[in-house]
Amino acid sequence: MAQIAHEYVRLVLAMGHHDADYVDAYYGPASIKAEADAAKLSLDDIQKTVDTVTEWVKGVPAEGRDELAQLRHQYLLKQLSAMGARVRMLRGTRLSFDEESKALYDAVAPAYPDSHFQEVLDRLDTRFPGSGPLVQRYDAWRRAFVIPREKLDAVFKAAIGACRERTLKHVTLPPQESFTVEYVTGKSWSGYNWYKGNFTSLIQVNTDLPIYIDRAVDLACHEGYPGHHVYNALLEQHLVKDRGWIEFTVYPLFTPQSLIAEGTANFGIEVAFPGKERVAFEQATLFPLAGIDPARAAEYYDVQTLVDELSYAGNEAARRYLDGTMDRDAAAAWLEKYALMPHDRAAQRIRFFDQYRSYVINYNYGKDLVRKYIESRGGTAAHPDRRWQEFETLLSSPRLPSGLR
Ligand SMILES: [Zn+2]
């Protein structure tokens, strides 16, 4: 298995030469990086080696090992299979949106007709009376909830502090864990966690577009605690440091691991702030820090809860745009109407589709799969301690989407 792990790391790093977004993180041995850089493997070489290493994994018996060792075995097979699919895509193979998400993320997200979203829009429509497109009425109402640029860092730090405190009550983290926060522009995403190893991350927040008050807790939980930073730190602690499994020192982005990463990062927001605790915290702390009227916190989250029901509208736009049944302008107009994204946000989202494609399902469908899995193991909202425990176990293991079912 050590040789397989070494080859796997080398292959992921080799993919980075053909696909700039492929290697999301690497903190393993510098010697393997040097090896991958020197070898300059072609896509053809990578495909052949993926096939060879896959046969090696299949040749190692997994039965009779402990659960983590069995999960490791399945993890390597799925990750290698996704790598092969990405190689074929880079060589020009066209997959449909659903074929691609199945091949890369081990999952196919449900599809919804327009009427599903229209029903939510009808309910929202009654909240914002007046004429003109609903997206404009919603956007005008929402302007009062933008975090002013000069208050962003203070608000974001307070949110991180609260997420961290809540996480530490339930999850044992390495004492030296930490991260830094940077504000950036010119990106297709709104936030990013770059894991650096030794339990440290760099978190970047994109300030291209206005940042609304809900993004503070969302980003602090998603990128930090108990999201990506915690996930990566627990994998490093339990799989790399404790077991010496170096394949976890590399994180290839377009693979099933990303559905677990994004799904847990999004579900983690609810785990950290169950029920009404979020509104209570924001009303008492974040709204005043941001200079937003705290008396409007409940009103804001009432609307947000409804808008969240439109989350799969983004997948529909991506599916239709990438499958070629909608062009760029039509997809932007569809996002404005059905996902209530103002024009500039819709345009940013389409740049995200261009760059990351079917990756979009990892956020909402990933969250739904993670929630179902945690709840099926007793980690329901009514049993918060159990929920944290199951959540920590999932974050500390190499379990992949098909293993959630
Ligand atoms: Zn994420």
mmCIF file of C-alpha atoms and ligand atoms in Angstrom:
data_model
loop_
_atom_site.group_PDB
_atom_site.id
_atom_site.type_symbol
_atom_site.label_atom_id
_atom_site.label_comp_id
_atom_site.label_asym_id
_atom_site.label_seq_id
_atom_site.Cartn_x
_atom_site.Cartn_y
_atom_site.Cartn_z
ATOM 1 C CA MET A 1 0.000 0.000 0.000
ATOM 2 C CA ALA A 2 2.917 2.386 0.639
ATOM 3 C CA GLN A 3 4.025 2.032 -2.975
ATOM 4 C CA ILE A 4 0.454 2.539 -4.199
ATOM 5 C CA ALA A 5 0.133 5.677 -2.050
ATOM 6 C CA HIS A 6 3.425 7.017 -3.431
ATOM 7 C CA GLU A 7 2.303 6.423 -7.034
ATOM 8 C CA TYR A 8 -1.099 7.973 -6.352
ATOM 9 C CA VAL A 9 0.515 11.161 -4.995
ATOM 10 C CA ARG A 10 2.884 11.283 -7.972
ATOM 11 C CA LEU A 11 -0.054 10.926 -10.389
ATOM 12 C CA VAL A 12 -2.114 13.676 -8.748
ATOM 13 C CA LEU A 13 0.908 16.007 -8.862
ATOM 14 C CA ALA A 14 1.499 15.048 -12.522
ATOM 15 C CA MET A 15 -2.110 16.019 -13.286
ATOM 16 C CA GLY A 16 -1.295 19.470 -11.919
ATOM 17 C CA HIS A 17 0.962 20.015 -14.956
ATOM 18 C CA HIS A 18 -2.043 19.626 -17.280
ATOM 19 C CA ASP A 19 -4.780 21.175 -15.154
ATOM 20 C CA ALA A 20 -3.974 24.253 -13.052
ATOM 21 C CA ASP A 21 -6.920 23.719 -10.652
ATOM 22 C CA TYR A 22 -6.341 19.995 -10.091
ATOM 23 C CA VAL A 23 -4.009 20.007 -7.077
ATOM 24 C CA ASP A 24 -5.907 21.856 -4.389
ATOM 25 C CA ALA A 25 -3.402 21.122 -1.616
ATOM 26 C CA TYR A 26 -0.135 19.256 -1.171
ATOM 27 C CA TYR A 27 1.947 19.044 1.973
ATOM 28 C CA GLY A 28 3.604 15.668 1.471
ATOM 29 C CA PRO A 29 7.247 14.776 0.751
ATOM 30 C CA ALA A 30 9.045 17.320 -1.460
ATOM 31 C CA SER A 31 10.844 14.395 -3.105
ATOM 32 C CA ILE A 32 7.620 13.148 -4.744
ATOM 33 C CA LYS A 33 6.909 16.643 -6.046
ATOM 34 C CA ALA A 34 10.422 16.780 -7.514
ATOM 35 C CA GLU A 35 9.871 13.347 -9.049
ATOM 36 C CA ALA A 36 6.559 14.422 -10.633
ATOM 37 C CA ASP A 37 8.073 17.674 -11.923
ATOM 38 C CA ALA A 38 11.047 15.870 -13.476
ATOM 39 C CA ALA A 39 9.021 13.056 -15.072
ATOM 40 C CA LYS A 40 6.665 15.422 -16.987
ATOM 41 C CA LEU A 41 4.170 12.622 -17.597
ATOM 42 C CA SER A 42 1.888 13.047 -20.610
ATOM 43 C CA LEU A 43 -1.859 12.519 -20.211
ATOM 44 C CA ASP A 44 -1.373 9.199 -21.971
ATOM 45 C CA ASP A 45 1.316 8.167 -19.456
ATOM 46 C CA ILE A 46 -0.955 9.234 -16.587
ATOM 47 C CA GLN A 47 -3.883 7.196 -17.928
ATOM 48 C CA LYS A 48 -1.731 4.076 -18.289
ATOM 49 C CA THR A 49 -0.306 4.471 -14.801
ATOM 50 C CA VAL A 50 -3.781 5.093 -13.344
ATOM 51 C CA ASP A 51 -4.860 1.753 -14.869
ATOM 52 C CA THR A 52 -1.781 -0.032 -13.505
ATOM 53 C CA VAL A 53 -2.138 1.399 -9.986
ATOM 54 C CA THR A 54 -5.855 0.549 -10.013
ATOM 55 C CA GLU A 55 -4.931 -3.088 -10.669
ATOM 56 C CA TRP A 56 -2.427 -2.950 -7.806
ATOM 57 C CA VAL A 57 -5.123 -1.681 -5.419
ATOM 58 C CA LYS A 58 -7.512 -4.428 -6.532
ATOM 59 C CA GLY A 59 -4.756 -6.963 -5.876
ATOM 60 C CA VAL A 60 -4.437 -5.981 -2.215
ATOM 61 C CA PRO A 61 -7.037 -7.796 -0.096
ATOM 62 C CA ALA A 62 -9.171 -5.377 1.919
ATOM 63 C CA GLU A 63 -11.317 -7.892 3.801
ATOM 64 C CA GLY A 64 -10.508 -8.536 7.402
ATOM 65 C CA ARG A 65 -8.886 -5.118 7.841
ATOM 66 C CA ASP A 66 -10.302 -2.446 10.144
ATOM 67 C CA GLU A 67 -12.978 -0.107 8.795
ATOM 68 C CA LEU A 68 -10.584 2.742 8.035
ATOM 69 C CA ALA A 69 -8.319 0.418 6.046
ATOM 70 C CA GLN A 70 -11.307 -0.795 4.020
ATOM 71 C CA LEU A 71 -12.418 2.784 3.404
ATOM 72 C CA ARG A 72 -8.873 3.594 2.297
ATOM 73 C CA HIS A 73 -9.046 0.822 -0.260
ATOM 74 C CA GLN A 74 -12.375 2.073 -1.703
ATOM 75 C CA TYR A 75 -11.122 5.659 -1.557
ATOM 76 C CA LEU A 76 -8.103 4.891 -3.726
ATOM 77 C CA LEU A 77 -10.196 3.026 -6.307
ATOM 78 C CA LYS A 78 -12.766 5.834 -6.597
ATOM 79 C CA GLN A 79 -10.185 8.619 -6.630
ATOM 80 C CA LEU A 80 -8.163 6.822 -9.338
ATOM 81 C CA SER A 81 -11.292 6.236 -11.401
ATOM 82 C CA ALA A 82 -12.156 9.958 -11.179
ATOM 83 C CA MET A 83 -8.595 10.831 -12.194
ATOM 84 C CA GLY A 84 -8.981 8.658 -15.291
ATOM 85 C CA ALA A 85 -12.219 10.480 -16.158
ATOM 86 C CA ARG A 86 -10.543 13.858 -15.778
ATOM 87 C CA VAL A 87 -7.719 12.703 -18.078
ATOM 88 C CA ARG A 88 -10.289 11.729 -20.720
ATOM 89 C CA MET A 89 -11.985 15.129 -20.347
ATOM 90 C CA LEU A 90 -8.664 16.927 -20.760
ATOM 91 C CA ARG A 91 -8.088 14.885 -23.916
ATOM 92 C CA GLY A 92 -11.384 16.110 -25.353
ATOM 93 C CA THR A 93 -14.014 13.552 -24.310
ATOM 94 C CA ARG A 94 -17.360 15.339 -23.840
ATOM 95 C CA LEU A 95 -19.479 14.021 -20.989
ATOM 96 C CA SER A 96 -22.962 15.213 -20.130
ATOM 97 C CA PHE A 97 -23.309 17.112 -16.848
ATOM 98 C CA ASP A 98 -24.687 14.039 -15.051
ATOM 99 C CA GLU A 99 -22.145 11.654 -16.586
ATOM 100 C CA GLU A 100 -19.390 14.015 -15.524
ATOM 101 C CA SER A 101 -20.594 14.404 -11.924
ATOM 102 C CA LYS A 102 -20.956 10.627 -11.647
ATOM 103 C CA ALA A 103 -17.441 10.054 -13.017
ATOM 104 C CA LEU A 104 -15.757 12.804 -10.999
ATOM 105 C CA TYR A 105 -17.822 13.045 -7.802
ATOM 106 C CA ASP A 106 -19.414 9.626 -7.509
ATOM 107 C CA ALA A 107 -22.906 11.199 -7.464
ATOM 108 C CA VAL A 108 -25.706 12.485 -9.694
ATOM 109 C CA ALA A 109 -27.757 15.364 -8.295
ATOM 110 C CA PRO A 110 -31.553 15.311 -8.667
ATOM 111 C CA ALA A 111 -33.040 17.476 -11.418
ATOM 112 C CA TYR A 112 -36.030 19.774 -10.866
ATOM 113 C CA PRO A 113 -38.466 21.336 -13.329
ATOM 114 C CA ASP A 114 -38.904 25.124 -13.470
ATOM 115 C CA SER A 115 -42.242 24.741 -11.679
ATOM 116 C CA HIS A 116 -40.429 23.539 -8.543
ATOM 117 C CA PHE A 117 -38.599 26.874 -8.278
ATOM 118 C CA GLN A 118 -41.584 28.912 -9.462
ATOM 119 C CA GLU A 119 -43.543 27.686 -6.449
ATOM 120 C CA VAL A 120 -40.862 29.103 -4.116
ATOM 121 C CA LEU A 121 -40.705 32.334 -6.130
ATOM 122 C CA ASP A 122 -44.472 32.723 -5.773
ATOM 123 C CA ARG A 123 -44.151 32.556 -2.000
ATOM 124 C CA LEU A 124 -41.309 35.105 -2.066
ATOM 125 C CA ASP A 125 -43.273 37.359 -4.384
ATOM 126 C CA THR A 126 -45.857 38.028 -1.687
ATOM 127 C CA ARG A 127 -43.094 39.249 0.649
ATOM 128 C CA PHE A 128 -41.899 41.903 -1.782
ATOM 129 C CA PRO A 129 -44.956 43.596 -3.242
ATOM 130 C CA GLY A 130 -44.510 46.000 -6.142
ATOM 131 C CA SER A 131 -43.793 45.910 -9.831
ATOM 132 C CA GLY A 132 -40.647 44.926 -11.714
ATOM 133 C CA PRO A 133 -38.761 41.622 -11.622
ATOM 134 C CA LEU A 134 -38.708 39.867 -8.244
ATOM 135 C CA VAL A 135 -34.898 39.730 -8.295
ATOM 136 C CA GLN A 136 -34.799 43.556 -8.289
ATOM 137 C CA ARG A 137 -37.280 43.857 -5.425
ATOM 138 C CA TYR A 138 -35.390 41.219 -3.444
ATOM 139 C CA ASP A 139 -32.063 42.896 -4.168
ATOM 140 C CA ALA A 140 -33.354 46.325 -3.096
ATOM 141 C CA TRP A 141 -34.641 44.894 0.200
ATOM 142 C CA ARG A 142 -31.392 43.041 0.765
ATOM 143 C CA ARG A 143 -29.144 46.097 0.422
ATOM 144 C CA ALA A 144 -29.671 46.986 4.097
ATOM 145 C CA PHE A 145 -27.882 43.730 5.016
ATOM 146 C CA VAL A 146 -24.556 44.303 3.268
ATOM 147 C CA ILE A 147 -21.519 44.274 5.560
ATOM 148 C CA PRO A 148 -19.669 47.576 4.943
ATOM 149 C CA ARG A 149 -16.173 46.871 3.556
ATOM 150 C CA GLU A 150 -14.422 48.568 6.530
ATOM 151 C CA LYS A 151 -16.329 46.357 9.006
ATOM 152 C CA LEU A 152 -15.860 43.113 7.117
ATOM 153 C CA ASP A 153 -12.740 41.923 8.924
ATOM 154 C CA ALA A 154 -14.164 42.573 12.408
ATOM 155 C CA VAL A 155 -17.435 40.819 11.545
ATOM 156 C CA PHE A 156 -15.684 37.912 9.910
ATOM 157 C CA LYS A 157 -13.256 37.478 12.851
ATOM 158 C CA ALA A 158 -16.157 37.465 15.317
ATOM 159 C CA ALA A 159 -17.913 34.806 13.235
ATOM 160 C CA ILE A 160 -14.741 32.699 13.094
ATOM 161 C CA GLY A 161 -14.313 33.022 16.856
ATOM 162 C CA ALA A 162 -17.841 31.762 17.471
ATOM 163 C CA CYS A 163 -17.529 28.883 14.990
ATOM 164 C CA ARG A 164 -14.219 27.838 16.527
ATOM 165 C CA GLU A 165 -15.528 27.979 20.099
ATOM 166 C CA ARG A 166 -18.556 25.875 19.190
ATOM 167 C CA THR A 167 -16.448 23.348 17.302
ATOM 168 C CA LEU A 168 -13.857 22.990 20.091
ATOM 169 C CA LYS A 169 -16.604 22.039 22.554
ATOM 170 C CA HIS A 170 -17.170 18.849 20.562
ATOM 171 C CA VAL A 171 -14.135 18.135 18.389
ATOM 172 C CA THR A 172 -10.563 17.572 19.536
ATOM 173 C CA LEU A 173 -8.295 19.581 17.271
ATOM 174 C CA PRO A 174 -4.478 19.571 17.204
ATOM 175 C CA PRO A 175 -3.388 22.359 19.597
ATOM 176 C CA GLN A 176 -1.227 24.076 16.971
ATOM 177 C CA GLU A 177 -4.022 24.438 14.391
ATOM 178 C CA SER A 178 -4.552 27.933 12.979
ATOM 179 C CA PHE A 179 -5.276 29.842 9.799
ATOM 180 C CA THR A 180 -4.837 33.266 8.271
ATOM 181 C CA VAL A 181 -7.472 35.262 6.400
ATOM 182 C CA GLU A 182 -6.884 37.346 3.274
ATOM 183 C CA TYR A 183 -9.237 39.533 1.224
ATOM 184 C CA VAL A 184 -8.855 39.121 -2.539
ATOM 185 C CA THR A 185 -10.540 40.160 -5.802
ATOM 186 C CA GLY A 186 -10.956 38.808 -9.326
ATOM 187 C CA LYS A 187 -12.099 35.254 -8.478
ATOM 188 C CA SER A 188 -15.041 33.114 -9.633
ATOM 189 C CA TRP A 189 -15.616 31.870 -6.048
ATOM 190 C CA SER A 190 -16.652 33.789 -2.920
ATOM 191 C CA GLY A 191 -14.320 32.067 -0.450
ATOM 192 C CA TYR A 192 -11.517 29.491 -0.554
ATOM 193 C CA ASN A 193 -9.543 27.409 1.902
ATOM 194 C CA TRP A 194 -5.987 26.607 0.897
ATOM 195 C CA TYR A 195 -4.720 23.913 3.247
ATOM 196 C CA LYS A 196 -0.988 24.182 3.902
ATOM 197 C CA GLY A 197 -0.281 21.195 6.152
ATOM 198 C CA ASN A 198 0.856 21.153 9.784
ATOM 199 C CA PHE A 199 -2.733 22.043 10.674
ATOM 200 C CA THR A 200 -2.641 25.467 9.004
ATOM 201 C CA SER A 201 -4.779 27.007 6.258
ATOM 202 C CA LEU A 202 -4.958 30.198 4.266
ATOM 203 C CA ILE A 203 -8.545 31.366 3.880
ATOM 204 C CA GLN A 204 -9.315 33.850 1.121
ATOM 205 C CA VAL A 205 -12.490 35.909 0.934
ATOM 206 C CA ASN A 206 -13.443 37.462 -2.395
ATOM 207 C CA THR A 207 -14.665 41.060 -2.091
ATOM 208 C CA ASP A 208 -15.607 41.593 -5.777
ATOM 209 C CA LEU A 209 -19.317 41.704 -4.910
ATOM 210 C CA PRO A 210 -21.192 42.982 -1.832
ATOM 211 C CA ILE A 211 -20.955 40.554 1.092
ATOM 212 C CA TYR A 212 -24.237 40.067 2.920
ATOM 213 C CA ILE A 213 -24.403 39.424 6.640
ATOM 214 C CA ASP A 214 -25.236 35.691 6.309
ATOM 215 C CA ARG A 215 -21.943 35.102 4.503
ATOM 216 C CA ALA A 216 -19.947 35.801 7.700
ATOM 217 C CA VAL A 217 -21.127 32.672 9.534
ATOM 218 C CA ASP A 218 -21.442 30.712 6.285
ATOM 219 C CA LEU A 219 -17.835 31.376 5.292
ATOM 220 C CA ALA A 220 -16.420 31.103 8.821
ATOM 221 C CA CYS A 221 -18.023 27.672 9.267
ATOM 222 C CA HIS A 222 -17.560 26.467 5.688
ATOM 223 C CA GLU A 223 -13.929 27.457 5.180
ATOM 224 C CA GLY A 224 -12.890 27.245 8.828
ATOM 225 C CA TYR A 225 -14.704 25.567 11.753
ATOM 226 C CA PRO A 226 -16.018 22.881 11.450
ATOM 227 C CA GLY A 227 -15.579 22.978 7.634
ATOM 228 C CA HIS A 228 -12.566 22.673 5.343
ATOM 229 C CA HIS A 229 -9.877 23.683 7.828
ATOM 230 C CA VAL A 230 -11.111 21.144 10.378
ATOM 231 C CA TYR A 231 -11.666 18.413 7.753
ATOM 232 C CA ASN A 232 -8.126 18.780 6.435
ATOM 233 C CA ALA A 233 -6.613 19.010 9.917
ATOM 234 C CA LEU A 234 -8.439 15.856 11.089
ATOM 235 C CA LEU A 235 -7.400 13.915 7.979
ATOM 236 C CA GLU A 236 -3.817 15.043 8.538
ATOM 237 C CA GLN A 237 -3.962 14.043 12.205
ATOM 238 C CA HIS A 238 -5.723 10.690 11.886
ATOM 239 C CA LEU A 239 -4.647 9.402 8.483
ATOM 240 C CA VAL A 240 -1.298 11.060 7.723
ATOM 241 C CA LYS A 241 0.331 11.490 11.157
ATOM 242 C CA ASP A 242 -1.236 8.535 13.004
ATOM 243 C CA ARG A 243 -1.256 6.010 10.146
ATOM 244 C CA GLY A 244 1.362 7.316 7.719
ATOM 245 C CA TRP A 245 -1.027 7.249 4.740
ATOM 246 C CA ILE A 246 0.670 9.824 2.525
ATOM 247 C CA GLU A 247 -2.022 9.795 -0.170
ATOM 248 C CA PHE A 248 -3.954 12.148 2.126
ATOM 249 C CA THR A 249 -1.218 14.806 1.885
ATOM 250 C CA VAL A 250 -2.555 15.627 -1.578
ATOM 251 C CA TYR A 251 -6.033 16.836 -2.386
ATOM 252 C CA PRO A 252 -7.096 16.484 -6.028
ATOM 253 C CA LEU A 253 -10.011 18.844 -6.600
ATOM 254 C CA PHE A 254 -12.027 17.087 -9.320
ATOM 255 C CA THR A 255 -12.600 13.866 -7.368
ATOM 256 C CA PRO A 256 -15.224 12.327 -5.044
ATOM 257 C CA GLN A 257 -13.355 13.697 -2.022
ATOM 258 C CA SER A 258 -14.680 17.136 -2.986
ATOM 259 C CA LEU A 259 -18.294 16.125 -2.474
ATOM 260 C CA ILE A 260 -17.443 15.096 1.084
ATOM 261 C CA ALA A 261 -15.387 18.264 1.618
ATOM 262 C CA GLU A 262 -18.078 20.659 0.360
ATOM 263 C CA GLY A 263 -20.991 18.656 1.766
ATOM 264 C CA THR A 264 -19.517 18.549 5.267
ATOM 265 C CA ALA A 265 -18.442 22.208 5.078
ATOM 266 C CA ASN A 266 -22.023 23.251 4.276
ATOM 267 C CA PHE A 267 -23.739 20.874 6.684
ATOM 268 C CA GLY A 268 -21.257 21.992 9.353
ATOM 269 C CA ILE A 269 -22.946 25.403 9.467
ATOM 270 C CA GLU A 270 -26.106 23.782 10.863
ATOM 271 C CA VAL A 271 -24.120 21.514 13.150
ATOM 272 C CA ALA A 272 -22.361 24.533 14.681
ATOM 273 C CA PHE A 273 -25.479 26.708 14.830
ATOM 274 C CA PRO A 274 -28.519 24.457 15.236
ATOM 275 C CA GLY A 275 -32.061 25.803 15.075
ATOM 276 C CA LYS A 276 -32.522 29.361 16.253
ATOM 277 C CA GLU A 277 -29.019 29.675 17.746
ATOM 278 C CA ARG A 278 -27.688 31.256 14.605
ATOM 279 C CA VAL A 279 -30.179 34.116 14.469
ATOM 280 C CA ALA A 280 -29.740 34.710 18.199
ATOM 281 C CA PHE A 281 -25.946 34.922 17.872
ATOM 282 C CA GLU A 282 -26.070 37.149 14.810
ATOM 283 C CA GLN A 283 -28.659 39.456 16.322
ATOM 284 C CA ALA A 284 -26.610 39.882 19.505
ATOM 285 C CA THR A 285 -23.148 40.067 17.955
ATOM 286 C CA LEU A 286 -22.740 40.258 14.174
ATOM 287 C CA PHE A 287 -25.549 42.641 13.215
ATOM 288 C CA PRO A 288 -24.364 45.317 15.706
ATOM 289 C CA LEU A 289 -20.709 44.836 14.635
ATOM 290 C CA ALA A 290 -21.727 45.326 11.006
ATOM 291 C CA GLY A 291 -23.881 48.354 11.839
ATOM 292 C CA ILE A 292 -27.010 46.531 10.643
ATOM 293 C CA ASP A 293 -30.265 46.908 12.591
ATOM 294 C CA PRO A 294 -30.351 43.833 14.929
ATOM 295 C CA ALA A 295 -34.149 44.034 15.139
ATOM 296 C CA ARG A 296 -34.236 42.839 11.519
ATOM 297 C CA ALA A 297 -32.263 39.610 12.036
ATOM 298 C CA ALA A 298 -35.323 37.335 12.191
ATOM 299 C CA GLU A 299 -36.853 39.005 9.126
ATOM 300 C CA TYR A 300 -33.607 38.507 7.199
ATOM 301 C CA TYR A 301 -33.355 34.809 8.017
ATOM 302 C CA ASP A 302 -37.050 34.178 7.307
ATOM 303 C CA VAL A 303 -36.415 35.323 3.761
ATOM 304 C CA GLN A 304 -33.052 33.535 3.492
ATOM 305 C CA THR A 305 -34.672 30.255 4.508
ATOM 306 C CA LEU A 306 -37.041 30.599 1.563
ATOM 307 C CA VAL A 307 -34.268 31.661 -0.815
ATOM 308 C CA ASP A 308 -32.252 28.598 0.258
ATOM 309 C CA GLU A 309 -35.020 26.471 -1.257
ATOM 310 C CA LEU A 310 -33.836 27.801 -4.616
ATOM 311 C CA SER A 311 -30.362 26.331 -4.117
ATOM 312 C CA TYR A 312 -30.794 23.611 -6.763
ATOM 313 C CA ALA A 313 -31.673 26.281 -9.350
ATOM 314 C CA GLY A 314 -27.924 26.853 -9.679
ATOM 315 C CA ASN A 315 -27.432 23.180 -10.596
ATOM 316 C CA GLU A 316 -30.152 23.408 -13.244
ATOM 317 C CA ALA A 317 -28.525 26.447 -14.832
ATOM 318 C CA ALA A 318 -25.135 24.688 -14.792
ATOM 319 C CA ARG A 319 -26.553 21.468 -16.211
ATOM 320 C CA ARG A 320 -28.346 23.243 -19.077
ATOM 321 C CA TYR A 321 -25.437 25.592 -19.802
ATOM 322 C CA LEU A 322 -22.786 22.850 -19.795
ATOM 323 C CA ASP A 323 -25.008 20.453 -21.749
ATOM 324 C CA GLY A 324 -25.367 23.177 -24.373
ATOM 325 C CA THR A 325 -29.137 23.627 -24.207
ATOM 326 C CA MET A 326 -28.677 27.199 -22.896
ATOM 327 C CA ASP A 327 -26.093 29.754 -23.968
ATOM 328 C CA ARG A 328 -24.294 32.104 -21.613
ATOM 329 C CA ASP A 329 -26.868 34.899 -21.732
ATOM 330 C CA ALA A 330 -29.795 32.526 -21.336
ATOM 331 C CA ALA A 331 -28.112 30.841 -18.347
ATOM 332 C CA ALA A 332 -27.482 34.240 -16.732
ATOM 333 C CA ALA A 333 -31.113 35.254 -17.289
ATOM 334 C CA TRP A 334 -32.256 31.911 -15.853
ATOM 335 C CA LEU A 335 -30.130 32.437 -12.712
ATOM 336 C CA GLU A 336 -31.558 35.929 -12.296
ATOM 337 C CA LYS A 337 -35.101 34.638 -12.519
ATOM 338 C CA TYR A 338 -34.917 31.294 -10.705
ATOM 339 C CA ALA A 339 -31.946 31.688 -8.334
ATOM 340 C CA LEU A 340 -32.655 35.394 -7.638
ATOM 341 C CA MET A 341 -29.082 36.361 -8.484
ATOM 342 C CA PRO A 342 -28.619 39.963 -9.614
ATOM 343 C CA HIS A 343 -26.887 40.281 -12.980
ATOM 344 C CA ASP A 344 -23.295 40.669 -11.736
ATOM 345 C CA ARG A 345 -23.648 37.718 -9.353
ATOM 346 C CA ALA A 346 -25.133 35.558 -12.110
ATOM 347 C CA ALA A 347 -22.206 36.488 -14.357
ATOM 348 C CA GLN A 348 -19.748 35.502 -11.596
ATOM 349 C CA ARG A 349 -21.589 32.209 -11.160
ATOM 350 C CA ILE A 350 -21.272 31.401 -14.858
ATOM 351 C CA ARG A 351 -17.534 32.037 -14.649
ATOM 352 C CA PHE A 352 -17.595 29.469 -11.829
ATOM 353 C CA PHE A 353 -19.427 27.001 -14.133
ATOM 354 C CA ASP A 354 -16.766 27.582 -16.817
ATOM 355 C CA GLN A 355 -13.961 26.871 -14.363
ATOM 356 C CA TYR A 356 -15.411 24.144 -12.127
ATOM 357 C CA ARG A 357 -18.294 22.708 -14.172
ATOM 358 C CA SER A 358 -20.344 19.968 -12.420
ATOM 359 C CA TYR A 359 -18.423 20.675 -9.181
ATOM 360 C CA VAL A 360 -21.495 22.795 -8.265
ATOM 361 C CA ILE A 361 -23.414 19.717 -7.074
ATOM 362 C CA ASN A 362 -20.892 19.127 -4.281
ATOM 363 C CA TYR A 363 -22.276 22.062 -2.278
ATOM 364 C CA ASN A 364 -26.012 21.415 -2.140
ATOM 365 C CA TYR A 365 -26.317 17.736 -3.048
ATOM 366 C CA GLY A 366 -23.200 17.047 -0.981
ATOM 367 C CA LYS A 367 -24.816 18.734 2.002
ATOM 368 C CA ASP A 368 -28.023 16.738 1.547
ATOM 369 C CA LEU A 369 -26.125 13.429 1.305
ATOM 370 C CA VAL A 370 -24.036 14.245 4.378
ATOM 371 C CA ARG A 371 -27.127 15.234 6.371
ATOM 372 C CA LYS A 372 -28.933 12.025 5.451
ATOM 373 C CA TYR A 373 -25.910 9.939 6.371
ATOM 374 C CA ILE A 374 -25.399 11.642 9.750
ATOM 375 C CA GLU A 375 -29.110 11.448 10.570
ATOM 376 C CA SER A 376 -29.316 7.770 9.572
ATOM 377 C CA ARG A 377 -26.706 7.160 12.278
ATOM 378 C CA GLY A 378 -28.720 8.912 14.959
ATOM 379 C CA GLY A 379 -27.104 12.329 14.527
ATOM 380 C CA THR A 380 -30.392 14.209 14.216
ATOM 381 C CA ALA A 381 -31.005 17.798 15.279
ATOM 382 C CA ALA A 382 -32.697 16.401 18.419
ATOM 383 C CA HIS A 383 -29.414 14.688 19.420
ATOM 384 C CA PRO A 384 -26.754 17.382 18.969
ATOM 385 C CA ASP A 385 -23.960 15.526 20.817
ATOM 386 C CA ARG A 386 -24.467 12.451 18.686
ATOM 387 C CA ARG A 387 -24.597 14.661 15.604
ATOM 388 C CA TRP A 388 -21.221 16.225 16.431
ATOM 389 C CA GLN A 389 -19.749 12.796 17.139
ATOM 390 C CA GLU A 390 -20.883 11.342 13.799
ATOM 391 C CA PHE A 391 -19.776 14.488 12.048
ATOM 392 C CA GLU A 392 -16.273 14.301 13.556
ATOM 393 C CA THR A 393 -15.995 10.624 12.626
ATOM 394 C CA LEU A 394 -16.930 11.403 9.024
ATOM 395 C CA LEU A 395 -14.420 14.283 8.898
ATOM 396 C CA SER A 396 -11.682 11.967 10.171
ATOM 397 C CA SER A 397 -12.232 9.219 7.617
ATOM 398 C CA PRO A 398 -11.679 8.657 3.877
ATOM 399 C CA ARG A 399 -15.362 7.896 3.289
ATOM 400 C CA LEU A 400 -16.628 8.816 -0.202
ATOM 401 C CA PRO A 401 -20.122 9.625 -1.596
ATOM 402 C CA SER A 402 -21.163 6.069 -2.469
ATOM 403 C CA GLY A 403 -20.132 5.103 1.070
ATOM 404 C CA LEU A 404 -22.720 7.529 2.461
ATOM 405 C CA ARG A 405 -25.617 5.505 1.100
HETATM 406 ZN ZN ZN B 1 -15.751 24.850 -0.028
#
